[in-house]
Structures are given as C-alpha cells and as structure tokens.
Amino acid sequence: MALFIAVVWGAQVYFVVRAYDDPHVHFGYQPFNESSIWRGEIWRVFPDGRRVSIREGWEGYHWDVLVRDRVRNPWNFRRADSGVGSTLAFVQEALHWVSRHTPNDCETEYLEARIEYVHNRREPQFQVFRSAPRELAPECDL
Amino acid sequence: MTGKVLDSVSSPGATLWVRCGSQVQSLLGARGNVRALCALRGILGVLVWLHLKPFLKRMGEGIAYSDVFYDPWVSWYPEASRSVYFAILILACITATCMVVGLWSRVVTPMTFVLLAYNLFLSETFFRHNRHFLLVFLGCLSFVDTGRAFALDVWIRRWRGKPALDVRDVPLWPLWMLRGLAVIPYFASGFSKALDPDWRSGVVTWDRVLRYRHHVQGSVAEGIPFVEGLVARASTLEFHSFFAPLAIGTELFLSVGLLWNPTRRLAMVVAFLFHLSIELSASVQVFSYLGMAAVLIWVSPKKT
C-alpha cells in the first residue's frame, strides 16, 4: 500500500517538475500563469506562391467550424489559454490537422499562419507556422 | 513485535527509521469515519455533470471529438467511433447521476473515473487543470466505500434487511493519498508563480484586470460606487504589487497549513474563501467548486 501511494505521489511530483519544460504544462498545476494574448492570420499557399487568406472560408470550409478548441477565432486578440507556448503548439497542430481534413481543397499546397503574440505586456512578437505539404485527395485528379 | 524490533536496534538513527516505519504502517492500517467523503461523492457527481456540459453540448450538435480539430496525446491510444464515443458520454452522465444519489457507489465512482479519464486522453486540447484535479478526486474516492452514508445504497441495504455498514470503520489510506495529492496543486501553483518575476511583480494579474474590467461596465454592478472604486483601485499596478505576493503566499500557506494540525482549521477557511474569490473573479470551469468541496477531505475522520 505504501509503495502504491508513493508511486502515485511520485508520479504527480514528476509531472509538476516536468511542467517547467512542457509548453502545455500538463498535470503541472500552473493556472493563470500568463496574461498573454495572441492573434493570427492564416493563408492558403498555392504551388505558384500565391497566398489567399482563409478568414472568409474556402471550398466550403471555415476555420472556426473545423477548429473548436484552443485556437478558434484567431483573427482578433484573445487570451492565450495555458500560456503562449501552449497556444503556439496548438496552432501548429491545428494547421496540420486542417490541411489533412479538407479534401475538397484541390489547390492549396500548404497552410501558413502568422501569429502575433504579446507575452505579459511585453513588445509584440511574431512567429510563422506552416502545415506539412498537403497530399491532394484522389478526387482532385478527376 | 515492534517492541522487539526496537529493542534490537542500537543506533538512534535506526531507531528513528523504525519508529517512522511503524507510524506509516499504523497510518496505512487506520480505519475511521468517511462520512465527509460520502458527502463529497455526491458533490463530485454534480461536478462531473458540469464538467461534461461542453462535451454534451457538442454531442447535441452531432459533433464528436474526431469531427473537429483534436490532438492525440499518443498515436497508439484507442480511439472510439462516433457512436461509442457518444455512448461513453451518456454512460458518464448515468454514472455521475448514480454518484449524486449514492446508488452502487463502489462501482459507479471508479466507472466515472475511467470514462472521464478516457475522454481526457483522447485529445490534448481537452486538458485543463480542473479536469485533472477532478480525476484525482474521482480516482482516490474509487478506493473508498462511499455508499455508507448520504446514499441510496444505505436504504437499499435496509430494505433488503441487511445490517447497515459502519461509516465510522472504513480504511483511511485513500484519504491520506488524496490529501497528499490535494495540497500539491497549491504548492505547484504558488511555487511556479513565486519563481516568475512577472507574477511576483503583479504584472500578470494587473494585465488580466485591465483586459476584463470592461465586463463591469454594462453589468448590474455598473454605477455602484463601491464596485467602481474597487475596479479603479484594482486597475493600478501598485495594487497588484501587493496583491500578487499575497496570492502566492496564500497558496504556499495552504500547501503547508492544510497538512499541519494546528493550522488546519484556519487553512480550511482560507481555502474555501480563496476558491470562492476565484470563482467570483474568473471562469475556471469546475475548479473553484471542487476546491471548495475539497475542504471536506480535511474534516477529521475520527471514529467518534
């Protein structure tokens, strides 16, 4: 019994320590850790280099319909849930997910996001993210 | 037997070690009154419902977790189909309801824990500290027979003519485990904030107030001199240079004060007020309610 309790407590302490090196601070209990805010613009990038914003939707898709958690509505400044590090990590994952789950889009080579964030009232910072190059759906060849 | 062991030990260090060991053994073997944990089981059932609300809302729209962006924790995690996922959510609602009324408490509490844990580990986007905290409580209460008070289980036993189970004679080791896990959030949160110069200086809380003070405007509180004066004062960095260290100190105090007998009662009151104030000033899902309910685990489990 003592061993079981020690393992459970030890695991929790491990996650608390690990959270200092985890952008999402999983199981680390660091609520309200930042007051940071962020916003972003996302584009479809075509093979010829053209870029078109997805703000108004594309090929029947809308970012806010596909992305409901964490990085929804990136167009206006909003609070960075669990800190900027977590938000940026989710932006990258969301770009990958959306690029893989939009089969009707037969033109986009990859998605690109330019994120502006303000960490605890400091100067604004910018970071660019790209999805992996898309594999077009078989229907696109028809 | 312990006496013999003690007699055979000569060095003071070894004596201390043996004494600590025997104290740990006696703590782990202790039995006591879990009436407060029985009440907590019912409250947790309500909190599980609150926790499930956003998932149920999405289910009502016909949206499963995999229909929208989600971020698996690990690639090998078994993913539920749409219908199975919805069934899991519905089953969690049923088990939560059973927890509230205390029906089959020994079974439904671990079931609720497993169902909620499965849901949490479907996507990293589902992670929140309050959900983790809720799982910790459900997990620990899974080891306790919380159907001995404030439960339909009691009535059912009586109706079947079986003798009542004594709520004052239950193994307490899950309670010790839960108490240890319940103070870690206070320490982890307070310590991380104490290390962060932005937090220590008050910038983080100040900035949050500046961003959200407009909520007072247009609300029922607008025009009330006391509230407006409070908001004006809370909008200054000077206020937060005092408030932030106070918040950090409160969390660190709770992490020790709840464990130490002489300060426990004071810490219980402070913890309750602390979570109440958070609930009034921020939206943290079920964390505040859970924090206030968690005071119950610090009620003495003495048999009398």
Short mmCIF file of C-alpha atoms in Angstrom, two decimals:
data_model
loop_
_atom_site.label_atom_id
_atom_site.label_comp_id
_atom_site.label_asym_id
_atom_site.label_seq_id
_atom_site.Cartn_x
_atom_site.Cartn_y
_atom_site.Cartn_z
CA MET A 1 0.00 0.00 0.00
CA ALA A 2 2.79 2.39 0.96
CA LEU A 3 4.51 1.67 -2.33
CA PHE A 4 1.33 2.37 -4.30
CA ILE A 5 0.79 5.71 -2.58
CA ALA A 6 4.45 6.61 -3.02
CA VAL A 7 4.24 5.83 -6.75
CA VAL A 8 1.09 7.96 -7.15
CA TRP A 9 2.60 10.90 -5.26
CA GLY A 10 5.89 10.45 -7.08
CA ALA A 11 4.15 10.49 -10.47
CA GLN A 12 2.34 13.70 -9.59
CA VAL A 13 5.56 15.35 -8.39
CA TYR A 14 7.29 14.19 -11.59
CA PHE A 15 4.62 15.92 -13.69
CA VAL A 16 4.88 19.09 -11.62
CA VAL A 17 8.64 19.23 -12.30
CA ARG A 18 8.23 18.19 -15.94
CA ALA A 19 5.73 21.01 -16.50
CA TYR A 20 8.59 23.55 -16.45
CA ASP A 21 9.73 22.03 -19.76
CA ASP A 22 6.29 21.45 -21.27
CA PRO A 23 4.55 24.18 -23.30
CA HIS A 24 1.15 22.81 -22.27
CA VAL A 25 2.12 22.46 -18.58
CA HIS A 26 0.30 19.13 -18.47
CA PHE A 27 -0.53 17.96 -14.95
CA GLY A 28 1.76 20.69 -13.60
CA TYR A 29 -0.83 22.89 -11.87
CA GLN A 30 0.24 26.31 -13.09
CA PRO A 31 -3.10 28.08 -13.56
CA PHE A 32 -3.23 31.75 -14.55
CA ASN A 33 0.45 31.51 -15.41
CA GLU A 34 0.34 34.31 -18.00
CA SER A 35 -1.79 37.19 -19.13
CA SER A 36 -0.51 36.80 -22.69
CA ILE A 37 -2.68 37.44 -25.74
CA TRP A 38 -2.41 36.40 -29.36
CA ARG A 39 -3.96 36.71 -32.79
CA GLY A 40 -3.12 35.42 -36.22
CA GLU A 41 -3.74 35.39 -39.92
CA ILE A 42 -3.88 32.15 -41.86
CA TRP A 43 -3.35 31.72 -45.59
CA ARG A 44 -3.63 29.04 -48.20
CA VAL A 45 -0.39 28.95 -50.17
CA PHE A 46 -0.63 27.69 -53.76
CA PRO A 47 2.09 25.92 -55.75
CA ASP A 48 2.79 29.14 -57.70
CA GLY A 49 3.39 31.02 -54.45
CA ARG A 50 0.09 32.91 -54.31
CA ARG A 51 -1.40 33.36 -50.83
CA VAL A 52 -5.08 33.76 -50.00
CA SER A 53 -6.47 34.38 -46.53
CA ILE A 54 -8.86 31.75 -45.19
CA ARG A 55 -10.61 34.28 -42.97
CA GLU A 56 -13.81 34.15 -45.04
CA GLY A 57 -13.63 30.39 -45.58
CA TRP A 58 -12.55 28.30 -48.55
CA GLU A 59 -14.02 25.47 -50.62
CA GLY A 60 -16.89 25.20 -48.15
CA TYR A 61 -14.62 25.08 -45.11
CA HIS A 62 -14.35 27.51 -42.22
CA TRP A 63 -11.53 27.53 -39.66
CA ASP A 64 -13.90 28.15 -36.75
CA VAL A 65 -16.05 25.17 -37.74
CA LEU A 66 -13.06 22.84 -38.05
CA VAL A 67 -11.20 24.17 -35.01
CA ARG A 68 -13.40 24.46 -31.94
CA ASP A 69 -10.87 24.24 -29.11
CA ARG A 70 -7.91 26.32 -28.02
CA VAL A 71 -7.08 28.17 -31.25
CA ARG A 72 -10.52 29.04 -32.53
CA ASN A 73 -11.16 32.54 -33.92
CA PRO A 74 -7.54 33.59 -34.38
CA TRP A 75 -8.37 36.85 -36.15
CA ASN A 76 -8.81 39.02 -33.05
CA PHE A 77 -6.61 39.32 -29.98
CA ARG A 78 -7.60 36.81 -27.33
CA ARG A 79 -6.10 35.33 -24.20
CA ALA A 80 -3.57 32.55 -24.65
CA ASP A 81 -5.05 29.59 -22.76
CA SER A 82 -2.37 27.92 -20.63
CA GLY A 83 0.20 30.41 -21.94
CA VAL A 84 1.65 31.43 -25.28
CA GLY A 85 3.79 28.29 -25.57
CA SER A 86 0.71 26.10 -25.44
CA THR A 87 -1.17 28.26 -27.94
CA LEU A 88 1.67 28.25 -30.47
CA ALA A 89 2.00 24.47 -30.19
CA PHE A 90 -1.73 24.08 -30.82
CA VAL A 91 -1.62 26.45 -33.81
CA GLN A 92 0.98 24.20 -35.42
CA GLU A 93 -1.03 21.04 -34.71
CA ALA A 94 -4.26 22.67 -35.92
CA LEU A 95 -2.61 23.67 -39.21
CA HIS A 96 -1.54 20.08 -39.78
CA TRP A 97 -4.98 18.75 -38.87
CA VAL A 98 -6.90 21.20 -41.06
CA SER A 99 -4.61 20.66 -44.02
CA ARG A 100 -5.27 16.90 -43.76
CA HIS A 101 -9.03 17.22 -43.28
CA THR A 102 -10.01 19.50 -46.18
CA PRO A 103 -10.22 17.06 -49.11
CA ASN A 104 -12.33 19.37 -51.27
CA ASP A 105 -9.43 21.79 -51.46
CA CYS A 106 -7.57 20.70 -54.58
CA GLU A 107 -5.36 23.77 -54.92
CA THR A 108 -3.61 24.54 -51.65
CA GLU A 109 -0.06 23.30 -51.28
CA TYR A 110 0.16 24.12 -47.58
CA LEU A 111 -1.38 26.39 -44.95
CA GLU A 112 0.61 29.16 -43.33
CA ALA A 113 -0.14 31.08 -40.15
CA ARG A 114 1.49 34.27 -38.97
CA ILE A 115 0.90 34.63 -35.25
CA GLU A 116 1.34 37.84 -33.30
CA TYR A 117 1.52 37.48 -29.54
CA VAL A 118 2.12 39.70 -26.55
CA HIS A 119 3.71 37.93 -23.60
CA ASN A 120 2.72 39.57 -20.30
CA ARG A 121 2.53 43.13 -21.75
CA ARG A 122 5.92 42.93 -23.47
CA GLU A 123 6.59 44.00 -27.04
CA PRO A 124 4.61 42.08 -29.69
CA GLN A 125 6.36 39.05 -31.16
CA PHE A 126 5.69 37.29 -34.45
CA GLN A 127 6.04 33.68 -35.48
CA VAL A 128 5.23 31.87 -38.71
CA PHE A 129 3.94 28.29 -38.88
CA ARG A 130 3.36 26.04 -41.86
CA SER A 131 1.43 22.84 -42.25
CA ALA A 132 3.14 19.87 -43.84
CA PRO A 133 2.78 19.85 -47.66
CA ARG A 134 -0.68 18.54 -48.49
CA GLU A 135 -1.42 15.32 -50.29
CA LEU A 136 -4.32 16.01 -52.62
CA ALA A 137 -7.34 13.73 -52.45
CA PRO A 138 -7.74 11.21 -55.33
CA GLU A 139 -10.87 13.09 -56.47
CA CYS A 140 -8.69 16.07 -57.29
CA ASP A 141 -7.17 14.21 -60.27
CA LEU A 142 -10.55 13.68 -61.90
CA MET B 1 6.65 -7.29 17.55
CA THR B 2 7.55 -3.64 17.06
CA GLY B 3 8.91 -3.59 20.61
CA LYS B 4 11.24 -6.47 19.86
CA VAL B 5 12.48 -4.74 16.75
CA LEU B 6 13.07 -1.55 18.69
CA ASP B 7 14.97 -3.43 21.40
CA SER B 8 17.30 -4.95 18.85
CA VAL B 9 18.18 -1.62 17.24
CA SER B 10 21.06 0.17 18.80
CA SER B 11 21.78 3.33 16.76
CA PRO B 12 19.49 6.37 17.27
CA GLY B 13 19.19 6.87 13.51
CA ALA B 14 17.96 3.34 13.00
CA THR B 15 15.51 3.74 15.92
CA LEU B 16 14.05 6.82 14.29
CA TRP B 17 13.77 4.97 10.99
CA VAL B 18 11.93 2.06 12.61
CA ARG B 19 9.66 4.43 14.51
CA CYS B 20 8.76 6.28 11.30
CA GLY B 21 8.13 2.98 9.56
CA SER B 22 5.81 1.77 12.26
CA GLN B 23 3.97 5.10 12.26
CA VAL B 24 3.48 4.85 8.50
CA GLN B 25 2.23 1.30 8.88
CA SER B 26 -0.23 2.35 11.58
CA LEU B 27 -1.45 5.25 9.40
CA LEU B 28 -1.96 2.99 6.41
CA GLY B 29 -3.85 0.48 8.50
CA ALA B 30 -6.00 3.11 10.19
CA ARG B 31 -9.75 2.99 9.85
CA GLY B 32 -12.13 5.82 10.51
CA ASN B 33 -15.18 7.87 9.66
CA VAL B 34 -15.68 8.66 5.98
CA ARG B 35 -19.00 10.48 6.27
CA ALA B 36 -17.41 13.61 4.76
CA LEU B 37 -16.13 11.60 1.80
CA CYS B 38 -19.63 10.19 1.27
CA ALA B 39 -20.93 13.76 1.01
CA LEU B 40 -18.04 14.61 -1.31
CA ARG B 41 -19.02 11.71 -3.59
CA GLY B 42 -22.42 13.30 -4.16
CA ILE B 43 -20.88 16.71 -4.87
CA LEU B 44 -18.38 15.16 -7.29
CA GLY B 45 -21.30 13.65 -9.19
CA VAL B 46 -22.72 17.14 -9.73
CA LEU B 47 -19.30 18.44 -10.77
CA VAL B 48 -18.91 15.61 -13.27
CA TRP B 49 -22.16 16.77 -14.85
CA LEU B 50 -20.84 20.35 -15.04
CA HIS B 51 -17.58 19.07 -16.46
CA LEU B 52 -19.43 17.11 -19.15
CA LYS B 53 -21.62 20.04 -20.16
CA PRO B 54 -19.45 21.30 -23.07
CA PHE B 55 -18.99 17.77 -24.39
CA LEU B 56 -22.72 17.09 -24.18
CA LYS B 57 -23.49 20.38 -25.89
CA ARG B 58 -21.28 19.37 -28.77
CA MET B 59 -22.85 15.92 -28.82
CA GLY B 60 -26.24 17.63 -29.09
CA GLU B 61 -24.96 19.31 -32.26
CA GLY B 62 -23.97 15.89 -33.56
CA ILE B 63 -20.26 16.64 -33.30
CA ALA B 64 -17.85 14.02 -31.99
CA TYR B 65 -14.32 14.82 -30.87
CA SER B 66 -12.87 13.49 -34.15
CA ASP B 67 -15.11 15.66 -36.34
CA VAL B 68 -13.13 18.76 -35.39
CA PHE B 69 -9.51 19.54 -34.59
CA TYR B 70 -8.15 17.30 -31.87
CA ASP B 71 -4.62 16.47 -30.88
CA PRO B 72 -3.99 12.88 -29.73
CA TRP B 73 -1.64 12.51 -26.76
CA VAL B 74 -0.12 9.35 -28.22
CA SER B 75 -0.63 7.63 -31.55
CA TRP B 76 -1.44 4.22 -30.05
CA TYR B 77 -4.35 5.42 -27.89
CA PRO B 78 -7.54 3.51 -28.80
CA GLU B 79 -9.97 5.92 -30.40
CA ALA B 80 -13.70 5.43 -30.08
CA SER B 81 -16.03 5.52 -33.05
CA ARG B 82 -18.72 8.22 -33.08
CA SER B 83 -21.43 6.04 -31.63
CA VAL B 84 -19.16 4.52 -28.97
CA TYR B 85 -17.92 7.99 -28.02
CA PHE B 86 -21.46 9.29 -27.59
CA ALA B 87 -22.33 6.16 -25.59
CA ILE B 88 -19.35 6.86 -23.31
CA LEU B 89 -20.59 10.39 -22.66
CA ILE B 90 -24.11 9.18 -21.93
CA LEU B 91 -22.79 6.43 -19.66
CA ALA B 92 -20.70 9.01 -17.80
CA CYS B 93 -23.87 11.05 -17.23
CA ILE B 94 -25.61 7.98 -15.82
CA THR B 95 -22.74 7.07 -13.50
CA ALA B 96 -22.47 10.70 -12.36
CA THR B 97 -26.16 10.68 -11.52
CA CYS B 98 -25.69 7.45 -9.56
CA MET B 99 -22.85 9.15 -7.67
CA VAL B 100 -25.13 12.05 -6.75
CA VAL B 101 -27.79 9.79 -5.27
CA GLY B 102 -25.35 7.20 -3.94
CA LEU B 103 -26.52 4.24 -5.97
CA TRP B 104 -23.95 1.42 -6.42
CA SER B 105 -21.35 3.88 -5.15
CA ARG B 106 -18.48 1.37 -5.10
CA VAL B 107 -18.92 0.65 -8.80
CA VAL B 108 -20.02 3.95 -10.31
CA THR B 109 -17.23 6.07 -8.84
CA PRO B 110 -14.40 4.07 -10.47
CA MET B 111 -16.51 3.80 -13.63
CA THR B 112 -16.88 7.57 -13.78
CA PHE B 113 -13.14 7.91 -13.25
CA VAL B 114 -12.35 5.55 -16.13
CA LEU B 115 -14.86 7.18 -18.51
CA LEU B 116 -13.64 10.71 -17.79
CA ALA B 117 -10.00 9.66 -17.98
CA TYR B 118 -10.64 8.03 -21.36
CA ASN B 119 -12.26 11.21 -22.62
CA LEU B 120 -9.45 13.44 -21.31
CA PHE B 121 -6.78 11.35 -23.00
CA LEU B 122 -8.48 11.47 -26.39
CA SER B 123 -7.07 14.90 -27.11
CA GLU B 124 -4.52 17.24 -25.60
CA THR B 125 -6.96 20.05 -26.32
CA PHE B 126 -9.25 18.60 -23.63
CA PHE B 127 -6.65 19.05 -20.91
CA ARG B 128 -7.41 21.55 -18.16
CA HIS B 129 -6.04 21.66 -14.66
CA ASN B 130 -9.57 21.46 -13.23
CA ARG B 131 -10.26 18.27 -15.19
CA HIS B 132 -7.04 16.75 -13.92
CA PHE B 133 -7.96 17.77 -10.36
CA LEU B 134 -11.42 16.22 -10.76
CA LEU B 135 -9.87 12.96 -11.96
CA VAL B 136 -7.55 12.90 -8.95
CA PHE B 137 -10.54 13.11 -6.61
CA LEU B 138 -12.53 10.50 -8.53
CA GLY B 139 -9.54 8.18 -8.61
CA CYS B 140 -8.92 8.36 -4.87
CA LEU B 141 -12.60 8.08 -3.97
CA SER B 142 -12.77 4.96 -6.12
CA PHE B 143 -10.92 3.15 -3.34
CA VAL B 144 -13.40 4.23 -0.65
CA ASP B 145 -16.78 2.72 0.08
CA THR B 146 -18.67 6.00 -0.06
CA GLY B 147 -22.05 4.33 -0.16
CA ARG B 148 -22.25 4.08 3.62
CA ALA B 149 -23.84 7.50 4.18
CA PHE B 150 -25.88 10.02 2.19
CA ALA B 151 -26.62 7.24 -0.27
CA LEU B 152 -29.45 5.17 -1.69
CA ASP B 153 -27.16 2.21 -1.05
CA VAL B 154 -27.93 2.62 2.67
CA TRP B 155 -31.68 2.49 2.04
CA ILE B 156 -31.36 -0.46 -0.28
CA ARG B 157 -29.43 -2.47 2.33
CA ARG B 158 -32.04 -1.59 4.93
CA TRP B 159 -34.88 -2.53 2.55
CA ARG B 160 -33.24 -5.91 1.89
CA GLY B 161 -32.95 -6.46 5.63
CA LYS B 162 -29.16 -6.46 5.64
CA PRO B 163 -27.25 -4.84 8.52
CA ALA B 164 -26.01 -1.30 7.88
CA LEU B 165 -22.32 -0.88 7.04
CA ASP B 166 -20.49 1.23 9.60
CA VAL B 167 -19.43 4.54 8.07
CA ARG B 168 -17.01 5.01 11.01
CA ASP B 169 -14.98 1.91 10.24
CA VAL B 170 -13.51 2.32 6.75
CA PRO B 171 -9.83 2.09 5.66
CA LEU B 172 -8.39 5.58 5.51
CA TRP B 173 -5.35 5.11 3.28
CA PRO B 174 -7.18 6.52 0.19
CA LEU B 175 -7.89 9.64 2.22
CA TRP B 176 -4.19 10.07 3.09
CA MET B 177 -3.33 9.60 -0.58
CA LEU B 178 -5.94 12.15 -1.60
CA ARG B 179 -4.77 14.67 0.99
CA GLY B 180 -1.23 14.44 -0.36
CA LEU B 181 -2.45 14.95 -3.92
CA ALA B 182 -4.77 17.78 -2.90
CA VAL B 183 -2.03 20.01 -1.49
CA ILE B 184 0.31 19.59 -4.46
CA PRO B 185 -1.69 21.99 -6.68
CA TYR B 186 -1.36 24.77 -4.09
CA PHE B 187 2.37 24.26 -3.79
CA ALA B 188 2.96 23.79 -7.54
CA SER B 189 0.92 26.87 -8.39
CA GLY B 190 2.37 29.08 -5.64
CA PHE B 191 5.95 27.96 -6.26
CA SER B 192 5.77 28.47 -10.04
CA LYS B 193 4.34 31.95 -9.54
CA ALA B 194 6.98 32.79 -6.94
CA LEU B 195 9.66 31.87 -9.48
CA ASP B 196 8.10 34.07 -12.18
CA PRO B 197 9.16 37.75 -11.93
CA ASP B 198 6.13 38.84 -13.96
CA TRP B 199 3.83 37.18 -11.46
CA ARG B 200 5.72 38.39 -8.37
CA SER B 201 5.63 41.97 -9.56
CA GLY B 202 1.88 41.84 -10.18
CA VAL B 203 2.05 42.39 -13.95
CA VAL B 204 0.12 39.21 -14.78
CA THR B 205 -2.88 39.88 -12.53
CA TRP B 206 -2.83 43.60 -13.33
CA ASP B 207 -2.93 42.92 -17.06
CA ARG B 208 -5.81 40.50 -16.63
CA VAL B 209 -7.83 43.08 -14.71
CA LEU B 210 -7.14 45.70 -17.38
CA ARG B 211 -8.35 43.33 -20.08
CA TYR B 212 -11.51 42.23 -18.29
CA ARG B 213 -12.62 45.27 -16.29
CA HIS B 214 -14.93 46.29 -19.15
CA HIS B 215 -17.18 43.39 -18.08
CA VAL B 216 -18.23 45.51 -15.10
CA GLN B 217 -19.38 48.24 -17.46
CA GLY B 218 -22.85 47.41 -18.64
CA SER B 219 -23.35 44.87 -15.89
CA VAL B 220 -25.58 45.19 -12.84
CA ALA B 221 -22.54 46.39 -10.90
CA GLU B 222 -22.10 49.49 -13.08
CA GLY B 223 -22.82 52.67 -11.20
CA ILE B 224 -22.33 51.17 -7.75
CA PRO B 225 -19.69 53.44 -6.19
CA PHE B 226 -18.12 50.67 -4.09
CA VAL B 227 -17.69 48.33 -7.07
CA GLU B 228 -16.42 51.09 -9.35
CA GLY B 229 -13.99 52.23 -6.68
CA LEU B 230 -12.77 48.66 -6.26
CA VAL B 231 -12.28 48.23 -10.00
CA ALA B 232 -10.44 51.56 -10.21
CA ARG B 233 -8.12 50.54 -7.40
CA ALA B 234 -7.60 47.06 -8.86
CA SER B 235 -6.62 48.66 -12.14
CA THR B 236 -3.37 50.03 -10.74
CA LEU B 237 -0.06 48.19 -10.76
CA GLU B 238 0.57 49.35 -7.17
CA PHE B 239 -2.44 47.34 -6.02
CA HIS B 240 -1.15 44.23 -7.78
CA SER B 241 2.38 44.61 -6.49
CA PHE B 242 0.76 43.94 -3.11
CA PHE B 243 -1.96 41.54 -4.26
CA ALA B 244 0.23 39.13 -6.28
CA PRO B 245 2.62 38.24 -3.43
CA LEU B 246 -0.43 37.86 -1.19
CA ALA B 247 -1.96 35.37 -3.63
CA ILE B 248 1.32 33.46 -3.87
CA GLY B 249 1.68 33.45 -0.09
CA THR B 250 -1.87 32.18 0.31
CA GLU B 251 -1.26 29.22 -1.99
CA LEU B 252 2.02 28.34 -0.30
CA PHE B 253 0.37 28.67 3.12
CA LEU B 254 -2.42 26.31 2.06
CA SER B 255 0.07 23.71 0.84
CA VAL B 256 1.51 23.51 4.36
CA GLY B 257 -1.34 24.75 6.53
CA LEU B 258 -3.76 22.05 5.44
CA LEU B 259 -1.30 19.31 6.34
CA TRP B 260 -0.37 20.64 9.76
CA ASN B 261 -2.89 20.00 12.54
CA PRO B 262 -2.58 23.34 14.41
CA THR B 263 -3.26 25.39 11.25
CA ARG B 264 -5.68 23.05 9.51
CA ARG B 265 -8.94 24.73 10.54
CA LEU B 266 -7.67 28.17 9.56
CA ALA B 267 -6.37 26.77 6.27
CA MET B 268 -9.74 25.16 5.54
CA VAL B 269 -11.46 28.53 5.91
CA VAL B 270 -8.79 30.27 3.84
CA ALA B 271 -9.03 27.59 1.12
CA PHE B 272 -12.79 27.97 0.92
CA LEU B 273 -12.61 31.77 0.69
CA PHE B 274 -9.71 31.58 -1.74
CA HIS B 275 -11.67 29.42 -4.19
CA LEU B 276 -14.81 31.47 -3.68
CA SER B 277 -12.92 34.64 -4.62
CA ILE B 278 -11.50 32.95 -7.72
CA GLU B 279 -14.97 31.85 -8.77
CA LEU B 280 -16.28 35.40 -8.38
CA SER B 281 -13.46 36.92 -10.42
CA ALA B 282 -12.63 34.34 -13.08
CA SER B 283 -14.07 31.48 -15.09
CA VAL B 284 -12.24 28.28 -14.21
CA GLN B 285 -14.87 25.68 -15.05
CA VAL B 286 -15.33 23.33 -12.06
CA PHE B 287 -12.05 24.15 -10.30
CA SER B 288 -13.46 26.58 -7.75
CA TYR B 289 -16.42 24.38 -6.84
CA LEU B 290 -14.10 21.43 -6.49
CA GLY B 291 -11.66 23.46 -4.42
CA MET B 292 -14.46 24.49 -2.05
CA ALA B 293 -15.85 20.95 -1.84
CA ALA B 294 -12.35 19.60 -1.26
CA VAL B 295 -12.39 21.20 2.18
CA LEU B 296 -14.38 18.12 3.17
CA ILE B 297 -11.32 15.87 2.91
CA TRP B 298 -9.74 17.82 5.77
CA VAL B 299 -12.58 17.05 8.16
CA SER B 300 -11.25 14.79 10.90
CA PRO B 301 -12.01 11.11 10.19
CA LYS B 302 -12.10 10.22 13.89
CA LYS B 303 -14.41 7.31 14.67
CA THR B 304 -16.42 9.19 17.28
#
